[in-house]
Amino acid sequence: MVRVLLLGGHGKVALHMTRLLAAHNHKISSVIRNPDHAIEISDQYPENPSLIEPVVASIEETDEEGAKELMKGVEWVIWSAGAGGKGGPERTKAVDEIAAKRFIKAALLAPSVTKFLMVSASSSRRSPASYWTDSDRVAFKKTWDSIGVYSEAKTVADEYLYNESRKSSKPIWVDICLRPGSLSDSHGTGKVDLGKAKLVGSVPREDVAAVAVELLEKETGGGLWVDLIGGSEPISPAVERVVSQRITSRE
């Protein structure tokens, strides 16, 4: 059993992750802003609800000491939080960049934490990927033109996770940046394009959660950045391929 701190616990991807992690007998502390969501969080795994602990806290308002407190006894941290376009550009920066960096720092300083998985976005990069098609490049530009504040905030947070992880002297530390494309609420297919994936297309949130959990449960090594979209390869072989070949989308 691993104790997991899940930040942004009421998000749709996070709810899927909660269920999967509990099914694998991990203990989840799910951080939520609204106490009214606590019952829904606990109900994700009725077979053993004691594995899920809703924690009411504002990620945006939690200071360094508060973040440090949340890390106590935690082994894995998952960032699946975000402003979700609510509150304007200032709040997007406050949550998706500043708060993310605060929790990354706290995780790096916490003796018990060994893994940090960031749920990011495949468009959160400074320039189009070298392996993208022309249509991917067009979509990338449109994304930055329309939600540039969000894309910048996510990119800065991703870079911070990578760079601070490389500076850290922690004996055991794995940082993973999972970068899905457009998310859908369709049922998971169990098949993906993982690693150096295209941008155009979509991926079910259920499949994003499944990939995230498999990556956490693998001995991946640090500095892993992987793009994700719906595809034709089953999830387990896709994760094994990416991990064993050290495929990264970071350029």
PDB file of C-alpha atoms in Angstrom:
ATOM      1  CA  MET A   1       0.000   0.000   0.000  1.00  0.00           C
ATOM      2  CA  VAL A   2       1.266   3.449  -0.981  1.00  0.00           C
ATOM      3  CA  ARG A   3      -0.087   6.664   0.483  1.00  0.00           C
ATOM      4  CA  VAL A   4      -0.980   9.113  -2.280  1.00  0.00           C
ATOM      5  CA  LEU A   5      -1.729  12.835  -2.084  1.00  0.00           C
ATOM      6  CA  LEU A   6      -4.070  13.727  -4.941  1.00  0.00           C
ATOM      7  CA  LEU A   7      -4.311  17.469  -5.553  1.00  0.00           C
ATOM      8  CA  GLY A   8      -7.439  18.565  -7.369  1.00  0.00           C
ATOM      9  CA  GLY A   9      -9.366  15.523  -6.228  1.00  0.00           C
ATOM     10  CA  HIS A  10     -12.766  16.462  -7.631  1.00  0.00           C
ATOM     11  CA  GLY A  11     -11.580  16.798 -11.224  1.00  0.00           C
ATOM     12  CA  LYS A  12     -12.858  14.210 -13.667  1.00  0.00           C
ATOM     13  CA  VAL A  13      -9.454  12.636 -14.291  1.00  0.00           C
ATOM     14  CA  ALA A  14      -8.756  12.662 -10.558  1.00  0.00           C
ATOM     15  CA  LEU A  15     -11.991  10.814  -9.775  1.00  0.00           C
ATOM     16  CA  HIS A  16     -10.983   8.038 -12.169  1.00  0.00           C
ATOM     17  CA  MET A  17      -7.519   7.926 -10.589  1.00  0.00           C
ATOM     18  CA  THR A  18      -9.030   7.715  -7.118  1.00  0.00           C
ATOM     19  CA  ARG A  19     -11.027   4.649  -8.057  1.00  0.00           C
ATOM     20  CA  LEU A  20      -8.077   2.945  -9.761  1.00  0.00           C
ATOM     21  CA  LEU A  21      -5.621   3.694  -6.962  1.00  0.00           C
ATOM     22  CA  ALA A  22      -8.026   2.380  -4.329  1.00  0.00           C
ATOM     23  CA  ALA A  23      -8.647  -0.746  -6.408  1.00  0.00           C
ATOM     24  CA  HIS A  24      -4.877  -1.299  -6.274  1.00  0.00           C
ATOM     25  CA  ASN A  25      -5.027  -0.998  -2.477  1.00  0.00           C
ATOM     26  CA  HIS A  26      -3.367   2.408  -2.238  1.00  0.00           C
ATOM     27  CA  LYS A  27      -4.431   4.968   0.367  1.00  0.00           C
ATOM     28  CA  ILE A  28      -5.548   8.279  -1.156  1.00  0.00           C
ATOM     29  CA  SER A  29      -5.758  11.674   0.504  1.00  0.00           C
ATOM     30  CA  SER A  30      -7.861  13.596  -2.005  1.00  0.00           C
ATOM     31  CA  VAL A  31      -7.621  17.365  -1.665  1.00  0.00           C
ATOM     32  CA  ILE A  32     -10.836  19.177  -2.526  1.00  0.00           C
ATOM     33  CA  ARG A  33     -11.924  22.783  -2.118  1.00  0.00           C
ATOM     34  CA  ASN A  34     -15.644  22.199  -1.573  1.00  0.00           C
ATOM     35  CA  PRO A  35     -16.677  20.047   1.428  1.00  0.00           C
ATOM     36  CA  ASP A  36     -19.899  19.175  -0.400  1.00  0.00           C
ATOM     37  CA  HIS A  37     -17.813  16.943  -2.688  1.00  0.00           C
ATOM     38  CA  ALA A  38     -16.497  14.735   0.121  1.00  0.00           C
ATOM     39  CA  ILE A  39     -19.200  12.083  -0.202  1.00  0.00           C
ATOM     40  CA  GLU A  40     -18.674  11.805  -3.959  1.00  0.00           C
ATOM     41  CA  ILE A  41     -14.943  11.333  -3.374  1.00  0.00           C
ATOM     42  CA  SER A  42     -15.489   8.586  -0.800  1.00  0.00           C
ATOM     43  CA  ASP A  43     -18.012   6.852  -3.046  1.00  0.00           C
ATOM     44  CA  GLN A  44     -15.415   6.229  -5.766  1.00  0.00           C
ATOM     45  CA  TYR A  45     -14.516   2.893  -4.188  1.00  0.00           C
ATOM     46  CA  PRO A  46     -17.463   1.524  -2.191  1.00  0.00           C
ATOM     47  CA  GLU A  47     -15.695  -1.825  -1.769  1.00  0.00           C
ATOM     48  CA  ASN A  48     -13.350  -0.182   0.763  1.00  0.00           C
ATOM     49  CA  PRO A  49     -14.112   3.515   1.321  1.00  0.00           C
ATOM     50  CA  SER A  50     -11.585   3.656   4.172  1.00  0.00           C
ATOM     51  CA  LEU A  51      -8.852   3.826   1.514  1.00  0.00           C
ATOM     52  CA  ILE A  52     -10.058   7.285   0.469  1.00  0.00           C
ATOM     53  CA  GLU A  53      -9.736  10.317   2.723  1.00  0.00           C
ATOM     54  CA  PRO A  54     -11.243  13.580   1.457  1.00  0.00           C
ATOM     55  CA  VAL A  55      -9.163  16.546   2.638  1.00  0.00           C
ATOM     56  CA  VAL A  56     -10.802  19.965   2.438  1.00  0.00           C
ATOM     57  CA  ALA A  57      -8.259  22.655   1.558  1.00  0.00           C
ATOM     58  CA  SER A  58      -7.840  25.436  -0.975  1.00  0.00           C
ATOM     59  CA  ILE A  59      -4.807  24.634  -3.102  1.00  0.00           C
ATOM     60  CA  GLU A  60      -4.658  28.258  -4.203  1.00  0.00           C
ATOM     61  CA  GLU A  61      -4.620  29.577  -0.621  1.00  0.00           C
ATOM     62  CA  THR A  62      -2.421  26.913   0.971  1.00  0.00           C
ATOM     63  CA  ASP A  63       0.936  28.421   1.936  1.00  0.00           C
ATOM     64  CA  GLU A  64       4.296  26.660   2.124  1.00  0.00           C
ATOM     65  CA  GLU A  65       3.707  25.440   5.673  1.00  0.00           C
ATOM     66  CA  GLY A  66       0.278  24.131   4.734  1.00  0.00           C
ATOM     67  CA  ALA A  67       1.678  22.301   1.722  1.00  0.00           C
ATOM     68  CA  LYS A  68       4.406  20.833   3.921  1.00  0.00           C
ATOM     69  CA  GLU A  69       1.780  19.594   6.373  1.00  0.00           C
ATOM     70  CA  LEU A  70      -0.190  17.867   3.614  1.00  0.00           C
ATOM     71  CA  MET A  71       2.947  15.977   2.551  1.00  0.00           C
ATOM     72  CA  LYS A  72       3.462  14.236   5.896  1.00  0.00           C
ATOM     73  CA  GLY A  73       3.581  10.472   5.440  1.00  0.00           C
ATOM     74  CA  VAL A  74       2.851  10.753   1.711  1.00  0.00           C
ATOM     75  CA  GLU A  75       4.898   8.738  -0.811  1.00  0.00           C
ATOM     76  CA  TRP A  76       3.362   9.775  -4.143  1.00  0.00           C
ATOM     77  CA  VAL A  77       1.985  13.184  -5.094  1.00  0.00           C
ATOM     78  CA  ILE A  78      -0.303  13.733  -8.074  1.00  0.00           C
ATOM     79  CA  TRP A  79      -1.037  17.224  -9.388  1.00  0.00           C
ATOM     80  CA  SER A  80      -4.365  17.104 -11.193  1.00  0.00           C
ATOM     81  CA  ALA A  81      -5.542  20.547 -10.136  1.00  0.00           C
ATOM     82  CA  GLY A  82      -6.275  23.635 -12.182  1.00  0.00           C
ATOM     83  CA  ALA A  83      -8.252  26.837 -12.248  1.00  0.00           C
ATOM     84  CA  GLY A  84     -10.349  25.465 -15.090  1.00  0.00           C
ATOM     85  CA  GLY A  85     -10.697  28.878 -16.678  1.00  0.00           C
ATOM     86  CA  LYS A  86     -12.559  30.236 -13.644  1.00  0.00           C
ATOM     87  CA  GLY A  87     -11.545  33.564 -12.157  1.00  0.00           C
ATOM     88  CA  GLY A  88      -9.672  35.055 -15.089  1.00  0.00           C
ATOM     89  CA  PRO A  89      -5.967  35.152 -15.982  1.00  0.00           C
ATOM     90  CA  GLU A  90      -4.864  36.053 -12.452  1.00  0.00           C
ATOM     91  CA  ARG A  91      -6.401  32.944 -10.940  1.00  0.00           C
ATOM     92  CA  THR A  92      -5.094  30.749 -13.758  1.00  0.00           C
ATOM     93  CA  LYS A  93      -1.566  31.893 -12.941  1.00  0.00           C
ATOM     94  CA  ALA A  94      -2.206  31.593  -9.202  1.00  0.00           C
ATOM     95  CA  VAL A  95      -3.332  27.958  -9.416  1.00  0.00           C
ATOM     96  CA  ASP A  96      -1.738  26.424 -12.515  1.00  0.00           C
ATOM     97  CA  GLU A  97       1.665  28.012 -12.005  1.00  0.00           C
ATOM     98  CA  ILE A  98       2.249  29.494  -8.551  1.00  0.00           C
ATOM     99  CA  ALA A  99       0.393  26.893  -6.481  1.00  0.00           C
ATOM    100  CA  ALA A 100       1.799  24.062  -8.589  1.00  0.00           C
ATOM    101  CA  LYS A 101       5.340  25.293  -7.945  1.00  0.00           C
ATOM    102  CA  ARG A 102       4.600  25.595  -4.227  1.00  0.00           C
ATOM    103  CA  PHE A 103       3.489  21.971  -4.000  1.00  0.00           C
ATOM    104  CA  ILE A 104       6.390  20.747  -6.143  1.00  0.00           C
ATOM    105  CA  LYS A 105       8.787  22.477  -3.758  1.00  0.00           C
ATOM    106  CA  ALA A 106       7.028  20.976  -0.742  1.00  0.00           C
ATOM    107  CA  ALA A 107       7.183  17.500  -2.272  1.00  0.00           C
ATOM    108  CA  LEU A 108      10.898  17.838  -2.972  1.00  0.00           C
ATOM    109  CA  LEU A 109      11.496  18.855   0.638  1.00  0.00           C
ATOM    110  CA  ALA A 110       9.297  16.134   2.150  1.00  0.00           C
ATOM    111  CA  PRO A 111      11.420  13.146   3.263  1.00  0.00           C
ATOM    112  CA  SER A 112       8.675  10.607   2.583  1.00  0.00           C
ATOM    113  CA  VAL A 113       7.747  11.684  -0.965  1.00  0.00           C
ATOM    114  CA  THR A 114       9.414   9.639  -3.712  1.00  0.00           C
ATOM    115  CA  LYS A 115       7.267  10.360  -6.793  1.00  0.00           C
ATOM    116  CA  PHE A 116       5.502  13.381  -8.276  1.00  0.00           C
ATOM    117  CA  LEU A 117       3.227  13.043 -11.289  1.00  0.00           C
ATOM    118  CA  MET A 118       2.047  16.188 -13.035  1.00  0.00           C
ATOM    119  CA  VAL A 119      -1.056  15.946 -15.209  1.00  0.00           C
ATOM    120  CA  SER A 120      -0.273  18.634 -17.774  1.00  0.00           C
ATOM    121  CA  ALA A 121      -1.273  19.174 -21.412  1.00  0.00           C
ATOM    122  CA  SER A 122       0.453  18.322 -24.686  1.00  0.00           C
ATOM    123  CA  SER A 123       0.200  21.944 -25.836  1.00  0.00           C
ATOM    124  CA  SER A 124       2.173  23.143 -22.793  1.00  0.00           C
ATOM    125  CA  ARG A 125       5.519  23.614 -24.512  1.00  0.00           C
ATOM    126  CA  ARG A 126       7.489  26.510 -25.954  1.00  0.00           C
ATOM    127  CA  SER A 127       7.380  25.377 -29.566  1.00  0.00           C
ATOM    128  CA  PRO A 128       5.769  22.661 -31.706  1.00  0.00           C
ATOM    129  CA  ALA A 129       7.215  19.179 -31.297  1.00  0.00           C
ATOM    130  CA  SER A 130       9.591  18.063 -34.035  1.00  0.00           C
ATOM    131  CA  TYR A 131       7.543  14.905 -34.628  1.00  0.00           C
ATOM    132  CA  TRP A 132       4.211  16.702 -35.133  1.00  0.00           C
ATOM    133  CA  THR A 133       2.342  17.024 -38.416  1.00  0.00           C
ATOM    134  CA  ASP A 134       1.378  20.323 -40.028  1.00  0.00           C
ATOM    135  CA  SER A 135      -2.136  20.011 -38.600  1.00  0.00           C
ATOM    136  CA  ASP A 136      -0.650  19.515 -35.121  1.00  0.00           C
ATOM    137  CA  ARG A 137       1.400  22.691 -35.522  1.00  0.00           C
ATOM    138  CA  VAL A 138      -1.657  24.665 -36.617  1.00  0.00           C
ATOM    139  CA  ALA A 139      -3.621  23.352 -33.629  1.00  0.00           C
ATOM    140  CA  PHE A 140      -0.742  24.259 -31.309  1.00  0.00           C
ATOM    141  CA  LYS A 141      -0.727  27.869 -32.509  1.00  0.00           C
ATOM    142  CA  LYS A 142      -4.508  28.121 -32.158  1.00  0.00           C
ATOM    143  CA  THR A 143      -4.290  26.825 -28.602  1.00  0.00           C
ATOM    144  CA  TRP A 144      -1.688  29.374 -27.569  1.00  0.00           C
ATOM    145  CA  ASP A 145      -3.598  32.143 -29.343  1.00  0.00           C
ATOM    146  CA  SER A 146      -6.827  31.274 -27.508  1.00  0.00           C
ATOM    147  CA  ILE A 147      -5.635  30.179 -24.040  1.00  0.00           C
ATOM    148  CA  GLY A 148      -2.099  31.492 -23.897  1.00  0.00           C
ATOM    149  CA  VAL A 149      -2.255  32.387 -20.199  1.00  0.00           C
ATOM    150  CA  TYR A 150      -3.152  28.811 -19.302  1.00  0.00           C
ATOM    151  CA  SER A 151      -0.557  27.339 -21.655  1.00  0.00           C
ATOM    152  CA  GLU A 152       2.159  29.599 -20.269  1.00  0.00           C
ATOM    153  CA  ALA A 153       1.260  28.770 -16.660  1.00  0.00           C
ATOM    154  CA  LYS A 154       1.295  25.032 -17.325  1.00  0.00           C
ATOM    155  CA  THR A 155       4.558  25.255 -19.250  1.00  0.00           C
ATOM    156  CA  VAL A 156       6.266  27.164 -16.446  1.00  0.00           C
ATOM    157  CA  ALA A 157       5.070  24.610 -13.878  1.00  0.00           C
ATOM    158  CA  ASP A 158       6.268  21.693 -16.017  1.00  0.00           C
ATOM    159  CA  GLU A 159       9.673  23.303 -16.482  1.00  0.00           C
ATOM    160  CA  TYR A 160       9.909  24.001 -12.772  1.00  0.00           C
ATOM    161  CA  LEU A 161       9.190  20.359 -11.918  1.00  0.00           C
ATOM    162  CA  TYR A 162      11.869  19.166 -14.320  1.00  0.00           C
ATOM    163  CA  ASN A 163      14.542  21.708 -13.409  1.00  0.00           C
ATOM    164  CA  GLU A 164      14.091  21.563  -9.641  1.00  0.00           C
ATOM    165  CA  SER A 165      14.079  17.771  -9.778  1.00  0.00           C
ATOM    166  CA  ARG A 166      17.436  17.810 -11.532  1.00  0.00           C
ATOM    167  CA  LYS A 167      18.833  20.087  -8.803  1.00  0.00           C
ATOM    168  CA  SER A 168      17.517  17.944  -5.966  1.00  0.00           C
ATOM    169  CA  SER A 169      19.785  15.676  -3.952  1.00  0.00           C
ATOM    170  CA  LYS A 170      16.947  13.419  -2.795  1.00  0.00           C
ATOM    171  CA  PRO A 171      18.159   9.809  -2.878  1.00  0.00           C
ATOM    172  CA  ILE A 172      14.850   8.511  -4.233  1.00  0.00           C
ATOM    173  CA  TRP A 173      12.836  10.831  -6.477  1.00  0.00           C
ATOM    174  CA  VAL A 174      10.879  10.313  -9.686  1.00  0.00           C
ATOM    175  CA  ASP A 175       9.222  13.177 -11.570  1.00  0.00           C
ATOM    176  CA  ILE A 176       6.728  12.377 -14.322  1.00  0.00           C
ATOM    177  CA  CYS A 177       4.963  14.841 -16.607  1.00  0.00           C
ATOM    178  CA  LEU A 178       1.946  13.262 -18.314  1.00  0.00           C
ATOM    179  CA  ARG A 179       0.746  15.480 -21.153  1.00  0.00           C
ATOM    180  CA  PRO A 180      -2.620  14.462 -22.611  1.00  0.00           C
ATOM    181  CA  GLY A 181      -4.261  16.111 -25.580  1.00  0.00           C
ATOM    182  CA  SER A 182      -7.911  17.157 -25.735  1.00  0.00           C
ATOM    183  CA  LEU A 183      -9.896  15.340 -23.042  1.00  0.00           C
ATOM    184  CA  SER A 184     -13.216  13.594 -23.599  1.00  0.00           C
ATOM    185  CA  ASP A 185     -15.793  12.061 -21.284  1.00  0.00           C
ATOM    186  CA  SER A 186     -16.148   8.974 -23.468  1.00  0.00           C
ATOM    187  CA  HIS A 187     -15.642   5.581 -21.874  1.00  0.00           C
ATOM    188  CA  GLY A 188     -12.019   4.528 -21.865  1.00  0.00           C
ATOM    189  CA  THR A 189     -10.925   2.366 -24.764  1.00  0.00           C
ATOM    190  CA  GLY A 190      -7.810   1.054 -23.066  1.00  0.00           C
ATOM    191  CA  LYS A 191      -5.815   1.976 -26.181  1.00  0.00           C
ATOM    192  CA  VAL A 192      -3.564   4.993 -26.570  1.00  0.00           C
ATOM    193  CA  ASP A 193      -0.795   6.743 -28.466  1.00  0.00           C
ATOM    194  CA  LEU A 194       1.787   7.370 -25.730  1.00  0.00           C
ATOM    195  CA  GLY A 195       5.225   8.950 -25.774  1.00  0.00           C
ATOM    196  CA  LYS A 196       5.870  11.113 -28.822  1.00  0.00           C
ATOM    197  CA  ALA A 197       2.209  11.444 -29.699  1.00  0.00           C
ATOM    198  CA  LYS A 198       0.352  13.713 -32.087  1.00  0.00           C
ATOM    199  CA  LEU A 199      -1.567  16.724 -30.795  1.00  0.00           C
ATOM    200  CA  VAL A 200      -4.762  16.603 -32.849  1.00  0.00           C
ATOM    201  CA  GLY A 201      -7.382  14.226 -31.518  1.00  0.00           C
ATOM    202  CA  SER A 202      -8.723  13.367 -28.090  1.00  0.00           C
ATOM    203  CA  VAL A 203      -8.307  10.896 -25.266  1.00  0.00           C
ATOM    204  CA  PRO A 204     -10.892   9.721 -22.704  1.00  0.00           C
ATOM    205  CA  ARG A 205     -10.227  10.962 -19.181  1.00  0.00           C
ATOM    206  CA  GLU A 206     -10.591   7.382 -17.989  1.00  0.00           C
ATOM    207  CA  ASP A 207      -7.615   6.362 -20.141  1.00  0.00           C
ATOM    208  CA  VAL A 208      -5.548   9.302 -18.878  1.00  0.00           C
ATOM    209  CA  ALA A 209      -6.147   8.100 -15.325  1.00  0.00           C
ATOM    210  CA  ALA A 210      -5.218   4.526 -16.221  1.00  0.00           C
ATOM    211  CA  VAL A 211      -1.957   5.630 -17.837  1.00  0.00           C
ATOM    212  CA  ALA A 212      -1.119   7.830 -14.840  1.00  0.00           C
ATOM    213  CA  VAL A 213      -1.584   4.991 -12.361  1.00  0.00           C
ATOM    214  CA  GLU A 214       0.456   2.565 -14.474  1.00  0.00           C
ATOM    215  CA  LEU A 215       3.289   5.088 -14.770  1.00  0.00           C
ATOM    216  CA  LEU A 216       3.331   5.588 -11.010  1.00  0.00           C
ATOM    217  CA  GLU A 217       3.442   1.866 -10.389  1.00  0.00           C
ATOM    218  CA  LYS A 218       6.362   1.373 -12.785  1.00  0.00           C
ATOM    219  CA  GLU A 219      10.021   2.024 -11.999  1.00  0.00           C
ATOM    220  CA  THR A 220      10.222   4.798 -14.554  1.00  0.00           C
ATOM    221  CA  GLY A 221      13.216   6.845 -13.507  1.00  0.00           C
ATOM    222  CA  GLY A 222      12.999  10.625 -13.279  1.00  0.00           C
ATOM    223  CA  GLY A 223      12.522  13.294 -15.902  1.00  0.00           C
ATOM    224  CA  LEU A 224       9.905  11.395 -17.881  1.00  0.00           C
ATOM    225  CA  TRP A 225       7.720  13.574 -20.125  1.00  0.00           C
ATOM    226  CA  VAL A 226       5.158  11.724 -22.231  1.00  0.00           C
ATOM    227  CA  ASP A 227       2.428  12.959 -24.560  1.00  0.00           C
ATOM    228  CA  LEU A 228      -0.846  11.059 -24.680  1.00  0.00           C
ATOM    229  CA  ILE A 229      -3.732  10.816 -27.129  1.00  0.00           C
ATOM    230  CA  GLY A 230      -6.198   8.128 -28.095  1.00  0.00           C
ATOM    231  CA  GLY A 231      -4.608   5.446 -30.251  1.00  0.00           C
ATOM    232  CA  SER A 232      -4.328   1.758 -31.042  1.00  0.00           C
ATOM    233  CA  GLU A 233      -1.794   0.431 -28.520  1.00  0.00           C
ATOM    234  CA  PRO A 234      -3.094  -1.159 -25.289  1.00  0.00           C
ATOM    235  CA  ILE A 235      -2.167   0.873 -22.219  1.00  0.00           C
ATOM    236  CA  SER A 236       0.065  -1.637 -20.411  1.00  0.00           C
ATOM    237  CA  PRO A 237       2.339  -2.373 -23.408  1.00  0.00           C
ATOM    238  CA  ALA A 238       2.424   1.338 -24.231  1.00  0.00           C
ATOM    239  CA  VAL A 239       3.606   2.222 -20.734  1.00  0.00           C
ATOM    240  CA  GLU A 240       6.136  -0.619 -20.764  1.00  0.00           C
ATOM    241  CA  ARG A 241       7.494   0.544 -24.149  1.00  0.00           C
ATOM    242  CA  VAL A 242       7.860   4.162 -23.069  1.00  0.00           C
ATOM    243  CA  VAL A 243       9.496   3.266 -19.764  1.00  0.00           C
ATOM    244  CA  SER A 244      11.862   0.585 -21.072  1.00  0.00           C
ATOM    245  CA  GLN A 245      12.984   2.695 -24.036  1.00  0.00           C
ATOM    246  CA  ARG A 246      13.088   5.947 -22.022  1.00  0.00           C
ATOM    247  CA  ILE A 247      10.981   7.694 -24.645  1.00  0.00           C
ATOM    248  CA  THR A 248      10.416  11.336 -23.820  1.00  0.00           C
ATOM    249  CA  SER A 249       8.497  14.151 -25.480  1.00  0.00           C
ATOM    250  CA  ARG A 250      10.684  16.783 -23.857  1.00  0.00           C
ATOM    251  CA  GLU A 251      12.700  18.661 -26.490  1.00  0.00           C
TER     252      GLU A 251
END
